[in-house]
Short mmCIF file of C-alpha atoms in Angstrom, two decimals:
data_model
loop_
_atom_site.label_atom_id
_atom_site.label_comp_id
_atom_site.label_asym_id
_atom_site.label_seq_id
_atom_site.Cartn_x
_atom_site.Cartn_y
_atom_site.Cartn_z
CA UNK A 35 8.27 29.33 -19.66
CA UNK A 36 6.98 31.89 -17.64
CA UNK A 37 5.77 35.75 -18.83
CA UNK A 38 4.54 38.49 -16.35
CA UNK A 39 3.81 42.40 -16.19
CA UNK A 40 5.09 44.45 -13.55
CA UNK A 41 2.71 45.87 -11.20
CA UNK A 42 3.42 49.33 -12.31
CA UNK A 43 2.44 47.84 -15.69
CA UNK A 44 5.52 49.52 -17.24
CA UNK A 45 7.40 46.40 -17.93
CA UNK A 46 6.76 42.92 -18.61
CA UNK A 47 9.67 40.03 -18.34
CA UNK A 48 9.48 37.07 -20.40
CA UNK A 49 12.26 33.99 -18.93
CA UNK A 50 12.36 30.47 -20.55
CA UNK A 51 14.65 27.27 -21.09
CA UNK A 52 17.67 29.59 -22.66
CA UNK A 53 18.00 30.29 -19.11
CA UNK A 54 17.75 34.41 -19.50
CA UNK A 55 15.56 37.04 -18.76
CA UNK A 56 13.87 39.77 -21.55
CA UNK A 57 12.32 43.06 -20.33
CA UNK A 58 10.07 44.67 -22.61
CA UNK A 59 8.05 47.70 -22.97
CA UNK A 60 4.60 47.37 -21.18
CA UNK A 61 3.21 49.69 -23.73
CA UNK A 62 4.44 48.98 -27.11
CA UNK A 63 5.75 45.40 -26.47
CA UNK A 64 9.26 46.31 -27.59
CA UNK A 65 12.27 44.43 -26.54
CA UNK A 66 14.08 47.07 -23.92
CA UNK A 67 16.96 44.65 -22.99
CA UNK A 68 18.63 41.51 -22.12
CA UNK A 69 18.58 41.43 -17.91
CA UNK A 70 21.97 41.81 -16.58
CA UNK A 71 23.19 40.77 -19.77
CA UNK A 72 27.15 40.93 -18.95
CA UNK A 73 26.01 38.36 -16.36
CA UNK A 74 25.70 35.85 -18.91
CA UNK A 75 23.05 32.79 -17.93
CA UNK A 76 23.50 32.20 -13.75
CA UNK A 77 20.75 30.47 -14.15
CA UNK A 78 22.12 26.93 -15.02
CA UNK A 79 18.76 25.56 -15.88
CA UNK A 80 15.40 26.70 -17.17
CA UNK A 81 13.49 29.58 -15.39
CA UNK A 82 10.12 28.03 -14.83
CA UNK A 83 8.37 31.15 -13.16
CA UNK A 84 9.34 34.62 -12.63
CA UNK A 85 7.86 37.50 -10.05
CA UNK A 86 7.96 41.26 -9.21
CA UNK A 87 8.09 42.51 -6.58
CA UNK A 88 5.11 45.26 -5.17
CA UNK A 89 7.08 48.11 -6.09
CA UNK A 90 8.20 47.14 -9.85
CA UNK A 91 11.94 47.05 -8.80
CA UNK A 92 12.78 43.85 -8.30
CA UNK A 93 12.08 40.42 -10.09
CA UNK A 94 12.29 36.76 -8.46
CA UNK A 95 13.17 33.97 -10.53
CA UNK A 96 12.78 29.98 -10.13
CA UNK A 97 14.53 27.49 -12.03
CA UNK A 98 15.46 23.69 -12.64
CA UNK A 99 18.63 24.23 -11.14
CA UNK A 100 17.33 24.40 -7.63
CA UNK A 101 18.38 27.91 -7.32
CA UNK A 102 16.03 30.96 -7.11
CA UNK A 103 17.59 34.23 -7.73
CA UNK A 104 16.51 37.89 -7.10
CA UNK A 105 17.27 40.95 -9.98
CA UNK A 106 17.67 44.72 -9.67
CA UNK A 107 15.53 46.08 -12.91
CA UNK A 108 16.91 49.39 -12.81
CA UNK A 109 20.32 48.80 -11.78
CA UNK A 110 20.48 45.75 -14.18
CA UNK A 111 22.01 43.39 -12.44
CA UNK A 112 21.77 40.03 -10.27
CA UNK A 113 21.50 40.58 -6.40
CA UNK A 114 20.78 37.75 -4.64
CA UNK A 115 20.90 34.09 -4.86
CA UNK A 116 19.00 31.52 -2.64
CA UNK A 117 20.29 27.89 -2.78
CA UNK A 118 16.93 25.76 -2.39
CA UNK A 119 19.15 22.36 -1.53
CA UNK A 120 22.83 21.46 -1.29
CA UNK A 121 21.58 18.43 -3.74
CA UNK A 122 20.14 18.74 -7.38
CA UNK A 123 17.41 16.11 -6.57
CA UNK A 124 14.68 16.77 -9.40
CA UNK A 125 12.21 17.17 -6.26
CA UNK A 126 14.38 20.42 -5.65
CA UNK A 127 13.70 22.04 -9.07
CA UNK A 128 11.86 25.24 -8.52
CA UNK A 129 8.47 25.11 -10.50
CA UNK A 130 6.66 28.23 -9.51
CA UNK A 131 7.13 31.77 -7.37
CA UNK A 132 5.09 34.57 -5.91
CA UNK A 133 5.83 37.70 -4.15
CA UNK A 134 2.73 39.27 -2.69
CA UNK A 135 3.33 41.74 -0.29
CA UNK A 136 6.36 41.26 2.05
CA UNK A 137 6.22 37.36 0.86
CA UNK A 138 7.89 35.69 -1.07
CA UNK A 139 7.86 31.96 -2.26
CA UNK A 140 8.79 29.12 -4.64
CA UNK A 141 7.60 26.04 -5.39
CA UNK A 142 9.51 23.10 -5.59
CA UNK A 143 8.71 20.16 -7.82
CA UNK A 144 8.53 17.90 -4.93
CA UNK A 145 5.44 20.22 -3.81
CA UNK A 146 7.48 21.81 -1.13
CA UNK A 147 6.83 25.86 -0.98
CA UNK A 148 9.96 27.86 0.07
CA UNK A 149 9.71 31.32 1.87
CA UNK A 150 12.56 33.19 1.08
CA UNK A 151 13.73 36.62 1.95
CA UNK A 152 15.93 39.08 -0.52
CA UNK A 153 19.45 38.82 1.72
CA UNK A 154 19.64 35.44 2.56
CA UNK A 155 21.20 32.26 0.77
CA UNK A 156 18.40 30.10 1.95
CA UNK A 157 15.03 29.70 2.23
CA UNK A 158 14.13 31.08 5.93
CA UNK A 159 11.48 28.25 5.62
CA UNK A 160 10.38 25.35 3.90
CA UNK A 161 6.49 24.27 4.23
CA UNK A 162 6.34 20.25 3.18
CA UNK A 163 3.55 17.55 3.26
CA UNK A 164 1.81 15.42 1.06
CA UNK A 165 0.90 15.77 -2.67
CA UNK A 166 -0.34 11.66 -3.01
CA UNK A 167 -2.77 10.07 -1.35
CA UNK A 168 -1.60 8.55 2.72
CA UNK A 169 -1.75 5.17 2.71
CA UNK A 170 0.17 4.01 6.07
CA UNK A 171 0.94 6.22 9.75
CA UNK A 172 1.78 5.73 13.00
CA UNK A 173 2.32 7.88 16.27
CA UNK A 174 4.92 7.36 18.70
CA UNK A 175 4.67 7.77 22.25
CA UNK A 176 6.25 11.18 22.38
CA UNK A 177 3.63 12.15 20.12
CA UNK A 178 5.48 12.51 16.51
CA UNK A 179 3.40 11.48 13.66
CA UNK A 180 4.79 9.86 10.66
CA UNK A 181 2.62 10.06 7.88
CA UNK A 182 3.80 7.98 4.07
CA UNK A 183 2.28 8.48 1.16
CA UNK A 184 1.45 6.96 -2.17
CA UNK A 185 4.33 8.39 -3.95
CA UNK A 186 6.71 7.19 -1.45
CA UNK A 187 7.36 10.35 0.70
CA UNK A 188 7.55 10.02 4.01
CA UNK A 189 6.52 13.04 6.94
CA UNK A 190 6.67 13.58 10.59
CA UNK A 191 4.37 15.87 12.41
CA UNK A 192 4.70 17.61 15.35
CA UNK A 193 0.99 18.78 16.02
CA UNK A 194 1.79 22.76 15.50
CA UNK A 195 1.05 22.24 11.66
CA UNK A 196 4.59 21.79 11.05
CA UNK A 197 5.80 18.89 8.60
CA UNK A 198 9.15 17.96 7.86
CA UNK A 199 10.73 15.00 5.23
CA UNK A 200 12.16 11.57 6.89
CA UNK A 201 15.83 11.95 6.13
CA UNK A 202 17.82 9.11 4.83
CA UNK A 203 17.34 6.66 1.84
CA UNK A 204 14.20 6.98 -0.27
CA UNK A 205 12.25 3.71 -1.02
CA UNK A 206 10.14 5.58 -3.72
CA UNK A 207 7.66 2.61 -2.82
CA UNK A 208 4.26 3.11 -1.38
CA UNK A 209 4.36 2.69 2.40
CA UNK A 210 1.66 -0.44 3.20
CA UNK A 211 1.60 -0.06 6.76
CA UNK A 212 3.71 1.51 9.84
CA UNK A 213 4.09 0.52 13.13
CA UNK A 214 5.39 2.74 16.64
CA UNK A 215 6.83 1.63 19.86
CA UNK A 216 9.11 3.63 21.90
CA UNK A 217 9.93 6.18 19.40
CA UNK A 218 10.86 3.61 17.04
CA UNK A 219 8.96 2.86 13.74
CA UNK A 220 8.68 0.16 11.35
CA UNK A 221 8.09 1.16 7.87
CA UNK A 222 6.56 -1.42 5.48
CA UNK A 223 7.04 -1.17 1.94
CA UNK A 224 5.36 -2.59 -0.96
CA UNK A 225 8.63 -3.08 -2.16
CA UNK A 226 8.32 -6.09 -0.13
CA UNK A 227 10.82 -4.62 2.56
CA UNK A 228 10.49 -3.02 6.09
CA UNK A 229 12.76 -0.37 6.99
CA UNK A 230 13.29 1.46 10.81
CA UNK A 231 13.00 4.78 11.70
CA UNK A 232 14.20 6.98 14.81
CA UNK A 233 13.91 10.21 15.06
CA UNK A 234 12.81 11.84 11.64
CA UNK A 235 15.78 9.50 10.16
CA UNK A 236 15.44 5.82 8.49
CA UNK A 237 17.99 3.83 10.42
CA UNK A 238 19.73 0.51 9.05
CA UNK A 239 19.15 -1.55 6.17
CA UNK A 240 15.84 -2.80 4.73
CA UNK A 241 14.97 -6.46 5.69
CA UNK A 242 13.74 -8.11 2.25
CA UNK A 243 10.28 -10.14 2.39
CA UNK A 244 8.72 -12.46 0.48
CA UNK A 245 5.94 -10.16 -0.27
CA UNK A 246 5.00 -6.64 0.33
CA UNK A 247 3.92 -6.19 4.39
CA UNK A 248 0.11 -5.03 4.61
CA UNK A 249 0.19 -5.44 8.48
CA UNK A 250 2.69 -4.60 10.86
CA UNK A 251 3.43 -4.64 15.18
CA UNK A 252 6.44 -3.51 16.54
CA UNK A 253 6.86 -4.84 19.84
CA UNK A 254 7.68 -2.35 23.44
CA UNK A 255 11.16 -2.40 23.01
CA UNK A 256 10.86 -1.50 19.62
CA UNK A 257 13.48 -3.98 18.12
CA UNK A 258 10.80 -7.06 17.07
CA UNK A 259 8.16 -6.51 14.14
CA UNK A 260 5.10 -9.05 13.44
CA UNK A 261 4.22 -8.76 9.68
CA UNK A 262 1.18 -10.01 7.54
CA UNK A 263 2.32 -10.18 4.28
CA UNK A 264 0.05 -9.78 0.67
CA UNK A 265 0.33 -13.50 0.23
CA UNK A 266 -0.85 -14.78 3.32
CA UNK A 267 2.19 -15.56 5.20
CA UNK A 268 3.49 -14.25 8.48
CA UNK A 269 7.07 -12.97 9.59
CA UNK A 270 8.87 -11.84 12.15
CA UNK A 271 11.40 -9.12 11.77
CA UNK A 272 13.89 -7.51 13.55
CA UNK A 273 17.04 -4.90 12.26
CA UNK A 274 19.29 -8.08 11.53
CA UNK A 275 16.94 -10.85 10.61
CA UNK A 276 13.74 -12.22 8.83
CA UNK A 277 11.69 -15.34 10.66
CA UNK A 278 9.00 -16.79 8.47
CA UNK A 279 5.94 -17.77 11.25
CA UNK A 280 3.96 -21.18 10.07
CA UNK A 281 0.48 -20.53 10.40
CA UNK A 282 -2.86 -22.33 9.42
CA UNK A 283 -4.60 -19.62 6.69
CA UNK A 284 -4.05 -16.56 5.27
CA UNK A 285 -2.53 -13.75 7.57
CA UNK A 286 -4.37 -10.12 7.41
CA UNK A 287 -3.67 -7.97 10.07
CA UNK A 288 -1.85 -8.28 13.24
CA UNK A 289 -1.59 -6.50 16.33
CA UNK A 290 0.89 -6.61 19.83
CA UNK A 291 0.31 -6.08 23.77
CA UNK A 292 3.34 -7.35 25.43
CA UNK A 293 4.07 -10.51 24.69
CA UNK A 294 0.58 -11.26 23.19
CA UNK A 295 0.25 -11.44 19.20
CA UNK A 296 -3.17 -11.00 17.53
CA UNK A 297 -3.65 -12.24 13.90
CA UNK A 298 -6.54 -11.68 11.70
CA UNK A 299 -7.19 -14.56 8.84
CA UNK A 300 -9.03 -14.17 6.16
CA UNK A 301 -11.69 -16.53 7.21
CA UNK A 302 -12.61 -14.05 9.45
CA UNK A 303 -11.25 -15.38 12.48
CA UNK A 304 -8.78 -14.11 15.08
CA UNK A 305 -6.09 -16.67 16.66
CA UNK A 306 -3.77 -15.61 19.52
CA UNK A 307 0.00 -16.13 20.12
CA UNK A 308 3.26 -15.72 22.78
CA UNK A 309 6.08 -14.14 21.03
CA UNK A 310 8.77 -16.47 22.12
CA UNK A 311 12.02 -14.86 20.59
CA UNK A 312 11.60 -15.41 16.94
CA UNK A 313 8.66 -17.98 16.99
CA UNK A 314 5.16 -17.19 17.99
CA UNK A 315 2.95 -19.82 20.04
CA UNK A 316 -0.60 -20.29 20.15
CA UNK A 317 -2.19 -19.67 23.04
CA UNK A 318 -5.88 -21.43 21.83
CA UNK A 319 -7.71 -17.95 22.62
CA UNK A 320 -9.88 -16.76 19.65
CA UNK A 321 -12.08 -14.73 18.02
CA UNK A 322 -14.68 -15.38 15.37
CA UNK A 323 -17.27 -12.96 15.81
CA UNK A 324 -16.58 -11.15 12.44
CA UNK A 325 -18.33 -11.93 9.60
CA UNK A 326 -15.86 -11.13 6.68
CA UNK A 327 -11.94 -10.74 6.18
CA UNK A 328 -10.20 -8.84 9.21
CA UNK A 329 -8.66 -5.88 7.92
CA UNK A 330 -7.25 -4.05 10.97
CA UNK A 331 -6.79 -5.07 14.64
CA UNK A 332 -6.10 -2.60 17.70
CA UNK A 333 -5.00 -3.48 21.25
CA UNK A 334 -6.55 -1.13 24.10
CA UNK A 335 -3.00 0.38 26.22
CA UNK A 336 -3.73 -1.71 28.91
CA UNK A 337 -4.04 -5.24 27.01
CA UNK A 338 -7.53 -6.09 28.08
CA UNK A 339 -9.83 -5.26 25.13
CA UNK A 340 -8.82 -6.36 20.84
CA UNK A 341 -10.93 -4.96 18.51
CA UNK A 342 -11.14 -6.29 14.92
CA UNK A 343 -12.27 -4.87 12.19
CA UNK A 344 -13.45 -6.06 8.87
CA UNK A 345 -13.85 -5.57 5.15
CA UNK A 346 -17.38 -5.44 5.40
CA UNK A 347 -17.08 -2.03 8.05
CA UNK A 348 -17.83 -4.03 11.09
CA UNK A 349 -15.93 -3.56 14.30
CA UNK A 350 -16.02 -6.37 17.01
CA UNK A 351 -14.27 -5.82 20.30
CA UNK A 352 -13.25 -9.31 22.61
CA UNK A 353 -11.99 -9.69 25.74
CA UNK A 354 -7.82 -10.24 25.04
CA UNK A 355 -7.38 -12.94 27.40
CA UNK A 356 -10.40 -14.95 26.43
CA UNK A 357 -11.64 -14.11 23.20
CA UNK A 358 -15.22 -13.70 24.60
CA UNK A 359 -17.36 -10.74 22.65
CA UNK A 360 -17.86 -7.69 24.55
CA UNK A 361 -19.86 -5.78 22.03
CA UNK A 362 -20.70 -6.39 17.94
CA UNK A 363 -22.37 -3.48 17.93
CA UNK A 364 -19.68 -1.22 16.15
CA UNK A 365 -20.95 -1.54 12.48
CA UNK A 366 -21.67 1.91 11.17
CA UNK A 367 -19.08 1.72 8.70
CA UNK A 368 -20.25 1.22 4.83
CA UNK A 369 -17.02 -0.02 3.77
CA UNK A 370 -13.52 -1.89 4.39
CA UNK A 371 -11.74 -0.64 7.91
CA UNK A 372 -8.10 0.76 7.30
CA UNK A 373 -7.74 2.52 10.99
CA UNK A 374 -8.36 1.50 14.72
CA UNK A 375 -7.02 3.35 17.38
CA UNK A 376 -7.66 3.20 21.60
CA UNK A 377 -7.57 6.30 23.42
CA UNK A 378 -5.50 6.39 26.65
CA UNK A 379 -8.67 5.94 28.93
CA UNK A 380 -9.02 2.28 27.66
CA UNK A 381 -12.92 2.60 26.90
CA UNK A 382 -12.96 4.70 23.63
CA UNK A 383 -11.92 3.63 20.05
CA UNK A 384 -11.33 5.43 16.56
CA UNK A 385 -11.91 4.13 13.49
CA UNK A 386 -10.96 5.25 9.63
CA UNK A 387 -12.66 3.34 6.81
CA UNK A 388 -12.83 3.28 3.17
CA UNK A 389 -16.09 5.11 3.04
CA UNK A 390 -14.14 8.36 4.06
CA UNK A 391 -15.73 8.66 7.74
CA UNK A 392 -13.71 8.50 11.26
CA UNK A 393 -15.85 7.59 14.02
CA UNK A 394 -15.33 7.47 17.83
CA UNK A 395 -16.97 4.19 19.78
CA UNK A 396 -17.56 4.35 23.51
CA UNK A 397 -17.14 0.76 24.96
CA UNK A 398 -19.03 1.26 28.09
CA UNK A 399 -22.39 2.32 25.51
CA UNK A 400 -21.96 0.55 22.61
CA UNK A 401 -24.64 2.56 20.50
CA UNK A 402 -22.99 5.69 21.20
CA UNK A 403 -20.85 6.60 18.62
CA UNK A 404 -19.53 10.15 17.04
CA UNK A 405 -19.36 10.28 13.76
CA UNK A 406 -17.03 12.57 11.87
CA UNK A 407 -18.75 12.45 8.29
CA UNK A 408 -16.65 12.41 5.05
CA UNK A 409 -13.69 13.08 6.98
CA UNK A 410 -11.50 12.35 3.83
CA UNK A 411 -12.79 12.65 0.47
CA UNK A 412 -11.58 8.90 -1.52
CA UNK A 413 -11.49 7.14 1.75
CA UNK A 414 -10.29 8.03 5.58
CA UNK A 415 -6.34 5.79 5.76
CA UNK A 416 -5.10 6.04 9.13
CA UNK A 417 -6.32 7.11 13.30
CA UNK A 418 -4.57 7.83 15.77
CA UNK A 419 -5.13 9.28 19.57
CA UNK A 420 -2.77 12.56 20.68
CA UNK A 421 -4.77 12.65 23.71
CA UNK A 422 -8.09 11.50 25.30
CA UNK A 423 -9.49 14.61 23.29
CA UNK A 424 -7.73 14.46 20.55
CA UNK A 425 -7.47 12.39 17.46
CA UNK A 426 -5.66 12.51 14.45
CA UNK A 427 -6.67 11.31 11.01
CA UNK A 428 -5.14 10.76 7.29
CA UNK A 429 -6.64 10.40 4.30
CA UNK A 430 -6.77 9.86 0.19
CA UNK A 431 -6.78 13.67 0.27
CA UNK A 432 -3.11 13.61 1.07
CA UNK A 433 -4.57 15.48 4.25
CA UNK A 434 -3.78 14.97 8.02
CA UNK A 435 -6.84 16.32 9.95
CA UNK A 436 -6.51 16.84 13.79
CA UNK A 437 -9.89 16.83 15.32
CA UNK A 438 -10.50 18.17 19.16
CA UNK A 439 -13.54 15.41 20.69
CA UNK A 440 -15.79 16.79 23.52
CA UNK A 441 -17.84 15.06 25.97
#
């Protein structure tokens, strides 16, 4: 599996799926010895990758069994063991190692990289993130983003590049959409289920759907989810129960202030409701100065502006209360929206697109915009505002970007 030369180029060590280790003259290629032979095989699966250490006296080893464990070459023998996970999950099978220096890591098959440290029994840290494209995130008021991916994995952020997995059951489903409202989130799956989540931990049981959920509000309490689902319909969902909503057309995208429900159609029009327990009214305000399917909608913090975007890249911002068009000016998009986002001030707006850009709208001068170019290579997923000054993106890349705006 794995063959490498000490640095001293005395030795090399070969290591493989017969779970041993071979050291060999660097010189003539002849077999010295079995490593720590009267050990046996610790390793209980195969040793993917194998490392020395700077000074030729130690070697690192990884292996399918989740275990990496450290050798003494001239004393022979094993020294150290790290235990990657208390689980044998395939995504804990160690893939790859390097020791450079005074570090040392391992790479798990999950795409995790583990520092460890000769001495201790587990990694002293464990780097995580995203290895698929993100396709669905959301930010809660604290200020934790939770990023999901294509592959199903699931992230929180905390803004000081540190990443860490969303414990509790794995959907291995690609997350459609996410929604956050005091510090509670609402996963949607396109499993055709929506799941909650509190605290870096999926909470309860999934509520099934009739299709997968490409749109999804959670209201302020954080107990009541709107959801646009693939086929057109509209439901309401809470921890306990699942409401199908009548409506007239095909649901895209919704959005929530308060009480107040926003719905994109496919015709390109936007219809307001009252959420009224599990039913939804209609209120007879509405948009329809889009010209093509609405693909995201976005509520400023105070409730007074909606803006909708579109599959054709345009952005149109209304009035909430009346539907009247306050600007249609927000069209330099090439491509379907995926993000809108309001920054606490109320008067500027984010948006992420397919064509890969993020760009930051100023209501009070329409035709001022700042554009972030290429922002994601394959298409720019998700936007979100930390701050008046700071916005976060996600992308195809598997990337999440923080970006610092200035005046």
């Amino acid at each position: 599996m794995d063959a490498k030369y000490s640095p001293s180029n005395e030795y090399f060590v070969t290591a493989g799926a017969d779970k041993k280790l071979f050291l060999y003259d660097g010189k003539t290629g002849a077999l010295v010895r079995q490593v720590a032979a009267d050990a046996g095989a610790p390793h209980t699966g195969s040793i993917y990758a194998v490392a020395w250490s700077p000074d030729s006296k130690f070697i690192v080893t990884s292996s399918g069994d989740c275990t990496c464990k450290f050798w003494d070459v001239a004393q022979d023998k094993l020294v150290g063991t790290v235990q990657i996970s208390a689980t044998s999950a395939p995504e804990h099978q160690q893939v790859g190692n390097l020791w450079a220096g005074s570090h040392i890591i391992s790479l798990s098959l999950s795409g995790d990289i583990n520092v460890l440290q000769m001495g201790q029994e587990q990694p002293v840290k464990a780097i995580t993130g995203h290895q698929k494209a993100i396709t669905a995130a959301a930010l809660t008021p604290s200020g934790t983003l939770y990023t999901g991916s294509y592959d199903g994995k699931l992230c929180t952020w905390d803004f000081a590049g540190h990443a860490q997995a969303v414990e509790g059951p794995k959907s291995e489903a690609k997350p459609e959409d996410m929604a956050a409202s005091s510090d509670a989130v609402a996963l949607g799956f396109i499993s055709d289920s929506v799941r909650f989540a509190q605290a870096s931990k999926i909470t309860g049981t999934s509520a099934g759907l009739s299709a997968a959920p490409i749109s999804l509000a959670i209201d302020q309490s954080g107990t009541t989810v709107v959801a646009a689902l693939a086929n057109g319909e509209l439901a309401i969902v809470t921890r306990t129960s699942v409401t199908k909503v009548p409506v007239k057309g095909e649901a895209r995208a919704v959005a929530i202030t308060g009480s107040t429900v926003a719905v994109g159609f496919a015709d390109h029009s936007v219809h307001m409701y009252a959420l009224q327990n599990s039913t939804l009214a209609a209120t007879g305000v509405s948009m329809a100065a889009n010209t093509r399917e609405i693909t995201r909608l976005a509520f400023t913090p105070n409730g007074q502006f909606l803006a909708a975007g579109d599959a054709g890249g345009r952005i149109v911002v209304a009035k909430a209360g009346t539907g009247e068009t306050v600007t249609a000016r927000w069209v330099a998009h090439t491509a379907r929206i995926y993000g809108l986002a309001w920054a606490p001030d109320n008067q500027h707006a984010a948006s992420s697109a397919l064509d890969g850009h993020v760009i930051v709208w100023d209501l009070a001068n329409p035709l001022r915009k700042t554009l972030i170019k290429h922002a994601h290579h394959g298409g720019a997923s998700t936007v979100s505002f930390i701050d008046s000054q700071t916005l976060a993106s996600t992308g195809a890349d598997g990337a999440v970007k923080v970006w610092s705006l200035t005046q």
